[in-house]
mmCIF file of C-alpha atoms in Angstrom:
data_model
loop_
_atom_site.group_PDB
_atom_site.id
_atom_site.type_symbol
_atom_site.label_atom_id
_atom_site.label_comp_id
_atom_site.label_asym_id
_atom_site.label_seq_id
_atom_site.Cartn_x
_atom_site.Cartn_y
_atom_site.Cartn_z
ATOM 1 C CA MET N 1 74.927 70.756 101.964
ATOM 2 C CA THR N 2 75.219 70.742 98.182
ATOM 3 C CA GLY N 3 77.493 72.282 95.613
ATOM 4 C CA GLU N 4 74.867 72.242 92.881
ATOM 5 C CA LEU N 5 72.644 75.297 92.446
ATOM 6 C CA PRO N 6 69.513 73.423 91.220
ATOM 7 C CA SER N 7 69.609 71.151 94.271
ATOM 8 C CA ALA N 8 70.151 74.107 96.590
ATOM 9 C CA LEU N 9 67.225 75.988 95.062
ATOM 10 C CA ALA N 10 64.941 73.004 95.347
ATOM 11 C CA GLU N 11 65.574 72.816 99.093
ATOM 12 C CA SER N 12 65.609 76.544 99.931
ATOM 13 C CA GLU N 13 63.024 79.092 101.019
ATOM 14 C CA ALA N 14 65.224 82.092 100.148
ATOM 15 C CA VAL N 15 68.418 82.747 98.191
ATOM 16 C CA LEU N 16 71.356 84.672 99.699
ATOM 17 C CA ILE N 17 73.937 85.773 97.117
ATOM 18 C CA ALA N 18 77.361 86.546 98.591
ATOM 19 C CA THR N 19 79.488 87.237 95.518
ATOM 20 C CA PRO N 20 81.396 90.310 94.378
ATOM 21 C CA THR N 21 79.150 92.705 92.476
ATOM 22 C CA SER N 22 80.843 91.556 89.263
ATOM 23 C CA GLY N 23 79.414 88.064 89.789
ATOM 24 C CA LEU N 24 75.854 89.076 90.669
ATOM 25 C CA ARG N 25 74.426 89.116 87.143
ATOM 26 C CA GLU N 26 75.765 85.647 86.356
ATOM 27 C CA VAL N 27 74.177 84.152 89.467
ATOM 28 C CA LEU N 28 70.869 85.897 88.767
ATOM 29 C CA GLU N 29 70.872 84.494 85.241
ATOM 30 C CA ARG N 30 71.017 80.999 86.721
ATOM 31 C CA LEU N 31 68.107 81.847 89.017
ATOM 32 C CA ARG N 32 65.832 82.891 86.161
ATOM 33 C CA THR N 33 63.805 79.716 85.876
ATOM 34 C CA PRO N 34 60.024 79.332 86.067
ATOM 35 C CA ARG N 35 60.313 77.386 89.310
ATOM 36 C CA SER N 36 62.684 79.825 91.070
ATOM 37 C CA LYS N 37 60.299 82.013 93.052
ATOM 38 C CA GLN N 38 62.294 82.300 96.262
ATOM 39 C CA PRO N 39 63.075 85.731 97.685
ATOM 40 C CA VAL N 40 66.561 86.889 96.728
ATOM 41 C CA ILE N 41 68.927 88.680 99.132
ATOM 42 C CA TRP N 42 72.381 89.911 98.129
ATOM 43 C CA ALA N 43 75.372 90.903 100.237
ATOM 44 C CA CYS N 44 77.513 92.496 97.507
ATOM 45 C CA LYS N 45 78.378 96.202 97.685
ATOM 46 C CA GLY N 46 79.339 98.534 94.891
ATOM 47 C CA PHE N 47 78.648 99.211 91.231
ATOM 48 C CA GLU N 48 78.656 96.777 88.341
ATOM 49 C CA GLN N 49 81.714 97.814 86.335
ATOM 50 C CA ALA N 50 80.295 97.299 82.841
ATOM 51 C CA THR N 51 77.033 99.192 83.428
ATOM 52 C CA GLY N 52 77.604 101.460 86.448
ATOM 53 C CA LYS N 53 74.468 99.999 88.036
ATOM 54 C CA LEU N 54 73.902 99.294 91.715
ATOM 55 C CA PRO N 55 72.977 95.714 92.683
ATOM 56 C CA HIS N 56 69.262 96.449 93.100
ATOM 57 C CA GLU N 57 69.193 97.849 89.559
ATOM 58 C CA VAL N 58 70.840 94.691 88.220
ATOM 59 C CA VAL N 59 68.348 92.543 90.125
ATOM 60 C CA ALA N 60 65.382 94.513 88.762
ATOM 61 C CA GLU N 61 66.721 94.121 85.232
ATOM 62 C CA MET N 62 67.263 90.379 85.592
ATOM 63 C CA LEU N 63 64.336 89.291 87.777
ATOM 64 C CA GLY N 64 61.809 92.089 87.239
ATOM 65 C CA GLN N 65 60.760 95.171 89.180
ATOM 66 C CA ASP N 66 58.349 93.208 91.376
ATOM 67 C CA ALA N 67 60.709 90.405 92.404
ATOM 68 C CA PRO N 68 60.806 89.877 96.190
ATOM 69 C CA CYS N 69 64.352 90.950 97.006
ATOM 70 C CA GLY N 70 66.582 93.024 99.264
ATOM 71 C CA ALA N 71 70.152 93.966 100.204
ATOM 72 C CA LEU N 72 71.957 92.775 103.328
ATOM 73 C CA SER N 73 74.574 95.333 104.342
ATOM 74 C CA GLY N 74 76.448 96.808 107.280
ATOM 75 C CA PRO N 75 79.780 96.501 109.141
ATOM 76 C CA SER N 76 80.665 92.861 108.602
ATOM 77 C CA PHE N 77 83.966 91.238 107.760
ATOM 78 C CA ALA N 78 83.063 87.796 106.408
ATOM 79 C CA LEU N 79 85.712 86.060 108.523
ATOM 80 C CA GLU N 80 84.195 87.289 111.795
ATOM 81 C CA VAL N 81 80.682 86.394 110.669
ATOM 82 C CA ALA N 82 81.897 82.879 109.816
ATOM 83 C CA GLN N 83 83.522 82.644 113.249
ATOM 84 C CA GLY N 84 80.195 83.428 114.894
ATOM 85 C CA ARG N 85 81.335 86.753 116.363
ATOM 86 C CA PRO N 86 78.608 89.307 117.164
ATOM 87 C CA THR N 87 77.594 91.318 114.103
ATOM 88 C CA ALA N 88 74.767 93.730 113.336
ATOM 89 C CA LEU N 89 73.438 94.261 109.809
ATOM 90 C CA THR N 90 70.639 95.989 107.931
ATOM 91 C CA LEU N 91 68.331 94.250 105.489
ATOM 92 C CA ALA N 92 66.876 96.788 103.071
ATOM 93 C CA ALA N 93 64.052 96.361 100.574
ATOM 94 C CA ARG N 94 61.532 98.638 98.900
ATOM 95 C CA ASP N 95 58.796 96.608 100.622
ATOM 96 C CA ALA N 96 59.154 97.330 104.355
ATOM 97 C CA GLY N 97 57.028 94.299 105.251
ATOM 98 C CA PHE N 98 59.278 92.018 103.225
ATOM 99 C CA ALA N 99 62.392 93.534 104.833
ATOM 100 C CA LYS N 100 60.962 93.022 108.318
ATOM 101 C CA ARG N 101 59.973 89.407 107.647
ATOM 102 C CA LEU N 102 63.314 88.408 106.130
ATOM 103 C CA ALA N 103 65.240 90.241 108.871
ATOM 104 C CA ARG N 104 63.456 88.119 111.455
ATOM 105 C CA GLU N 105 64.270 84.940 109.547
ATOM 106 C CA LEU N 106 67.977 85.796 109.294
ATOM 107 C CA HIS N 107 68.274 87.028 112.888
ATOM 108 C CA HIS N 108 70.016 84.801 115.446
ATOM 109 C CA PRO N 109 71.970 85.349 118.694
ATOM 110 C CA ALA N 110 75.279 86.290 117.022
ATOM 111 C CA LEU N 111 73.706 88.159 114.087
ATOM 112 C CA ARG N 112 71.379 91.057 114.859
ATOM 113 C CA VAL N 113 69.489 92.105 111.730
ATOM 114 C CA TYR N 114 67.647 95.414 111.478
ATOM 115 C CA PHE N 115 65.357 96.283 108.562
ATOM 116 C CA SER N 116 64.911 99.317 106.329
ATOM 117 C CA ALA N 117 62.856 100.416 103.335
ATOM 118 C CA ASP N 118 65.676 102.668 102.086
ATOM 119 C CA LEU N 119 67.212 100.289 99.552
ATOM 120 C CA ALA N 120 68.947 102.991 97.519
ATOM 121 C CA GLY N 121 70.440 104.640 100.614
ATOM 122 C CA VAL N 122 71.796 101.375 101.959
ATOM 123 C CA GLU N 123 73.377 100.481 98.616
ATOM 124 C CA ILE N 124 74.927 103.905 98.051
ATOM 125 C CA SER N 125 76.455 103.601 101.528
ATOM 126 C CA GLY N 126 77.960 100.224 100.684
ATOM 127 C CA ALA N 127 79.520 101.575 97.510
ATOM 128 C CA VAL N 128 80.915 104.895 98.753
ATOM 129 C CA LYS N 129 82.389 103.553 101.988
ATOM 130 C CA ASN N 130 84.794 101.393 99.962
ATOM 131 C CA VAL N 131 86.108 104.468 98.160
ATOM 132 C CA MET N 132 86.646 106.184 101.505
ATOM 133 C CA ALA N 133 88.487 103.117 102.789
ATOM 134 C CA ILE N 134 91.043 103.518 100.011
ATOM 135 C CA ALA N 135 91.518 107.127 101.131
ATOM 136 C CA ALA N 136 91.907 106.003 104.744
ATOM 137 C CA GLY N 137 94.538 103.475 103.698
ATOM 138 C CA ILE N 138 96.458 106.190 101.873
ATOM 139 C CA SER N 139 96.308 108.406 104.972
ATOM 140 C CA ASP N 140 97.530 105.607 107.238
ATOM 141 C CA GLY N 141 100.146 104.485 104.728
ATOM 142 C CA LEU N 142 101.596 107.990 104.608
ATOM 143 C CA GLY N 143 101.734 108.064 108.415
ATOM 144 C CA LEU N 144 99.411 111.059 108.708
ATOM 145 C CA GLY N 145 98.140 109.978 112.123
ATOM 146 C CA LEU N 146 94.917 109.290 113.957
ATOM 147 C CA ASN N 147 93.684 112.889 113.780
ATOM 148 C CA ALA N 148 93.853 112.759 109.989
ATOM 149 C CA ARG N 149 92.062 109.426 109.882
ATOM 150 C CA ALA N 150 89.247 110.697 112.097
ATOM 151 C CA ALA N 151 88.860 113.817 109.952
ATOM 152 C CA LEU N 152 88.823 111.752 106.778
ATOM 153 C CA ILE N 153 86.134 109.386 108.071
ATOM 154 C CA THR N 154 84.004 112.319 109.221
ATOM 155 C CA ARG N 155 84.298 114.208 105.942
ATOM 156 C CA GLY N 156 83.860 110.943 104.050
ATOM 157 C CA LEU N 157 80.567 110.457 105.830
ATOM 158 C CA ALA N 158 79.561 113.965 104.752
ATOM 159 C CA GLU N 159 80.318 113.088 101.114
ATOM 160 C CA LEU N 160 78.442 109.816 101.369
ATOM 161 C CA THR N 161 75.418 111.550 102.871
ATOM 162 C CA ARG N 162 75.342 114.350 100.297
ATOM 163 C CA LEU N 163 75.381 111.914 97.399
ATOM 164 C CA GLY N 164 72.953 109.514 99.048
ATOM 165 C CA VAL N 165 70.386 112.223 99.724
ATOM 166 C CA ALA N 166 70.773 113.533 96.152
ATOM 167 C CA LEU N 167 69.931 110.024 94.923
ATOM 168 C CA GLY N 168 66.837 109.743 97.107
ATOM 169 C CA GLY N 169 68.255 108.114 100.230
ATOM 170 C CA ARG N 170 67.077 109.013 103.719
ATOM 171 C CA PRO N 171 69.517 111.044 105.861
ATOM 172 C CA GLU N 172 69.083 108.716 108.842
ATOM 173 C CA THR N 173 70.266 105.748 106.771
ATOM 174 C CA PHE N 174 73.735 107.243 106.503
ATOM 175 C CA MET N 175 74.037 107.536 110.289
ATOM 176 C CA GLY N 176 73.170 103.857 110.733
ATOM 177 C CA LEU N 177 74.877 100.500 110.311
ATOM 178 C CA ALA N 178 75.014 100.553 106.516
ATOM 179 C CA GLY N 179 76.397 104.103 106.500
ATOM 180 C CA ALA N 180 78.533 105.251 109.435
ATOM 181 C CA GLY N 181 78.929 101.744 110.852
ATOM 182 C CA ASP N 182 80.316 100.166 107.695
ATOM 183 C CA LEU N 183 82.373 103.269 106.914
ATOM 184 C CA VAL N 184 84.184 103.135 110.260
ATOM 185 C CA LEU N 185 84.860 99.400 109.999
ATOM 186 C CA THR N 186 86.147 99.513 106.429
ATOM 187 C CA CYS N 187 88.349 102.554 107.056
ATOM 188 C CA THR N 188 89.979 101.160 110.199
ATOM 189 C CA GLY N 189 89.835 97.350 110.116
ATOM 190 C CA GLU N 190 92.913 95.301 109.296
ATOM 191 C CA LEU N 191 90.754 92.902 107.249
ATOM 192 C CA SER N 192 89.629 95.663 104.862
ATOM 193 C CA ARG N 193 90.790 94.951 101.299
ATOM 194 C CA ASN N 194 90.018 98.498 100.178
ATOM 195 C CA ARG N 195 92.029 100.030 103.022
ATOM 196 C CA ARG N 196 94.885 97.734 102.032
ATOM 197 C CA VAL N 197 94.758 99.107 98.486
ATOM 198 C CA GLY N 198 95.295 102.579 99.929
ATOM 199 C CA LEU N 199 98.130 101.419 102.184
ATOM 200 C CA LEU N 200 99.995 99.893 99.235
ATOM 201 C CA LEU N 201 99.377 102.925 97.014
ATOM 202 C CA ALA N 202 100.937 105.078 99.717
ATOM 203 C CA ARG N 203 104.017 102.850 99.580
ATOM 204 C CA GLY N 204 104.412 103.590 95.882
ATOM 205 C CA GLU N 205 103.096 100.334 94.427
ATOM 206 C CA SER N 206 101.157 100.430 91.167
ATOM 207 C CA LEU N 207 97.461 99.675 91.085
ATOM 208 C CA ASP N 208 97.943 96.691 88.748
ATOM 209 C CA ALA N 209 100.535 95.169 91.070
ATOM 210 C CA ILE N 210 98.322 95.758 94.101
ATOM 211 C CA LEU N 211 95.296 94.067 92.549
ATOM 212 C CA LYS N 212 97.385 91.060 91.529
ATOM 213 C CA GLN N 213 98.843 90.850 95.023
ATOM 214 C CA LEU N 214 95.436 91.030 96.734
ATOM 215 C CA GLY N 215 93.956 88.060 94.946
ATOM 216 C CA HIS N 216 90.520 89.368 95.946
ATOM 217 C CA VAL N 217 88.132 91.943 94.580
ATOM 218 C CA ALA N 218 88.554 95.461 95.961
ATOM 219 C CA GLU N 219 85.146 96.964 95.206
ATOM 220 C CA GLY N 220 86.307 100.519 95.896
ATOM 221 C CA VAL N 221 88.507 100.503 92.794
ATOM 222 C CA VAL N 222 85.488 99.737 90.595
ATOM 223 C CA SER N 223 83.117 101.997 92.526
ATOM 224 C CA ALA N 224 85.339 105.108 92.594
ATOM 225 C CA PRO N 225 84.796 106.233 88.973
ATOM 226 C CA ALA N 226 81.070 105.433 89.171
ATOM 227 C CA VAL N 227 80.738 107.493 92.362
ATOM 228 C CA GLU N 228 82.689 110.376 90.823
ATOM 229 C CA ALA N 229 80.472 110.307 87.716
ATOM 230 C CA LEU N 230 77.303 110.344 89.828
ATOM 231 C CA ALA N 231 78.641 113.216 91.908
ATOM 232 C CA THR N 232 79.321 115.205 88.736
ATOM 233 C CA GLU N 233 75.885 114.391 87.336
ATOM 234 C CA LYS N 234 74.110 115.409 90.558
ATOM 235 C CA ARG N 235 76.425 118.367 91.216
ATOM 236 C CA VAL N 236 77.482 116.981 94.585
ATOM 237 C CA ASP N 237 80.853 118.092 95.961
ATOM 238 C CA MET N 238 82.984 115.007 96.756
ATOM 239 C CA PRO N 239 86.641 116.115 97.030
ATOM 240 C CA ILE N 240 87.870 112.933 98.741
ATOM 241 C CA THR N 241 86.337 110.811 95.995
ATOM 242 C CA ARG N 242 87.974 113.007 93.344
ATOM 243 C CA ALA N 243 91.322 112.647 95.107
ATOM 244 C CA VAL N 244 91.015 108.854 95.213
ATOM 245 C CA CYS N 245 90.171 108.748 91.495
ATOM 246 C CA ALA N 246 93.125 111.019 90.747
ATOM 247 C CA VAL N 247 95.478 108.595 92.503
ATOM 248 C CA LEU N 248 93.902 105.469 91.017
ATOM 249 C CA PHE N 249 93.457 106.588 87.424
ATOM 250 C CA ARG N 250 95.059 109.957 86.673
ATOM 251 C CA GLY N 251 98.641 109.542 87.854
ATOM 252 C CA THR N 252 98.482 111.824 90.912
ATOM 253 C CA SER N 253 100.771 110.708 93.727
ATOM 254 C CA PRO N 254 99.120 109.926 97.079
ATOM 255 C CA ARG N 255 101.060 112.685 98.818
ATOM 256 C CA ASP N 256 100.139 115.276 96.183
ATOM 257 C CA ALA N 257 96.480 114.265 96.431
ATOM 258 C CA VAL N 258 96.559 114.814 100.185
ATOM 259 C CA GLN N 259 98.230 118.205 99.787
ATOM 260 C CA GLU N 260 95.580 119.284 97.278
ATOM 261 C CA LEU N 261 92.826 118.304 99.718
ATOM 262 C CA LEU N 262 94.448 120.197 102.580
ATOM 263 C CA ALA N 263 95.038 123.305 100.452
ATOM 264 C CA ARG N 264 91.358 123.835 99.646
ATOM 265 C CA ASP N 265 89.747 127.009 100.958
ATOM 266 C CA PRO N 266 87.978 126.832 104.343
ATOM 267 C CA ARG N 267 84.230 126.306 104.203
ATOM 268 C CA GLU N 268 81.318 125.980 106.575
ATOM 269 C CA GLU N 269 81.075 122.495 108.018
ATOM 270 C CA ALA N 270 77.937 120.797 106.695
#
């Protein structure tokens, strides 16, 4: 064990970055040395606030388009992983052979790692599910019930899939661990920071007060405006995302946002 990055790099065969997305660029800058040729894997989910870029775009900018790298994502609260409780994840990279090899190296009895070549789809899933978790927290905080939560998760998955496909992701990715799996966990789990943001918003607390109280990064707050902007750019209908942004940034009350969602005209389920 070492607390010094140069020593850790000298003794490692691969680098796993487990920071908030806001800290990814800084860590990558410290990895940009002639002798740092190890594969890089990141576990952060969301958009970089200053640039609106996904992690794989930040990595390509910092380390180059051909750097051996990939994203580790899926339904995984860090506390349970640290406790050695069974967890299943997806390792995604543009190079399917690289993803398969690194998945095998990370795999162990309590951590089942699948692999995927759909890097963009996996990362979009990780970003959008945090926005939906805020919505789920609002629903639960308002006492809307289990039926409402189930409907929200289902329609949230539809939004996630529509945007992901528009950005080049594979439909099957959004039904897997990084998509539906992580969405369900983050929208229902008591350890979800983003769900907690929604719960506290529903109680009438301000966003600034909530973020100070959390003491941790809630990636959904940063990702929400980036997701909404992408949806507008790609002409993808994402009403739940719009409602979350309205509550977070445009002064709409949680209850009014819910009423606006429920008042929309019926449409074919798709």
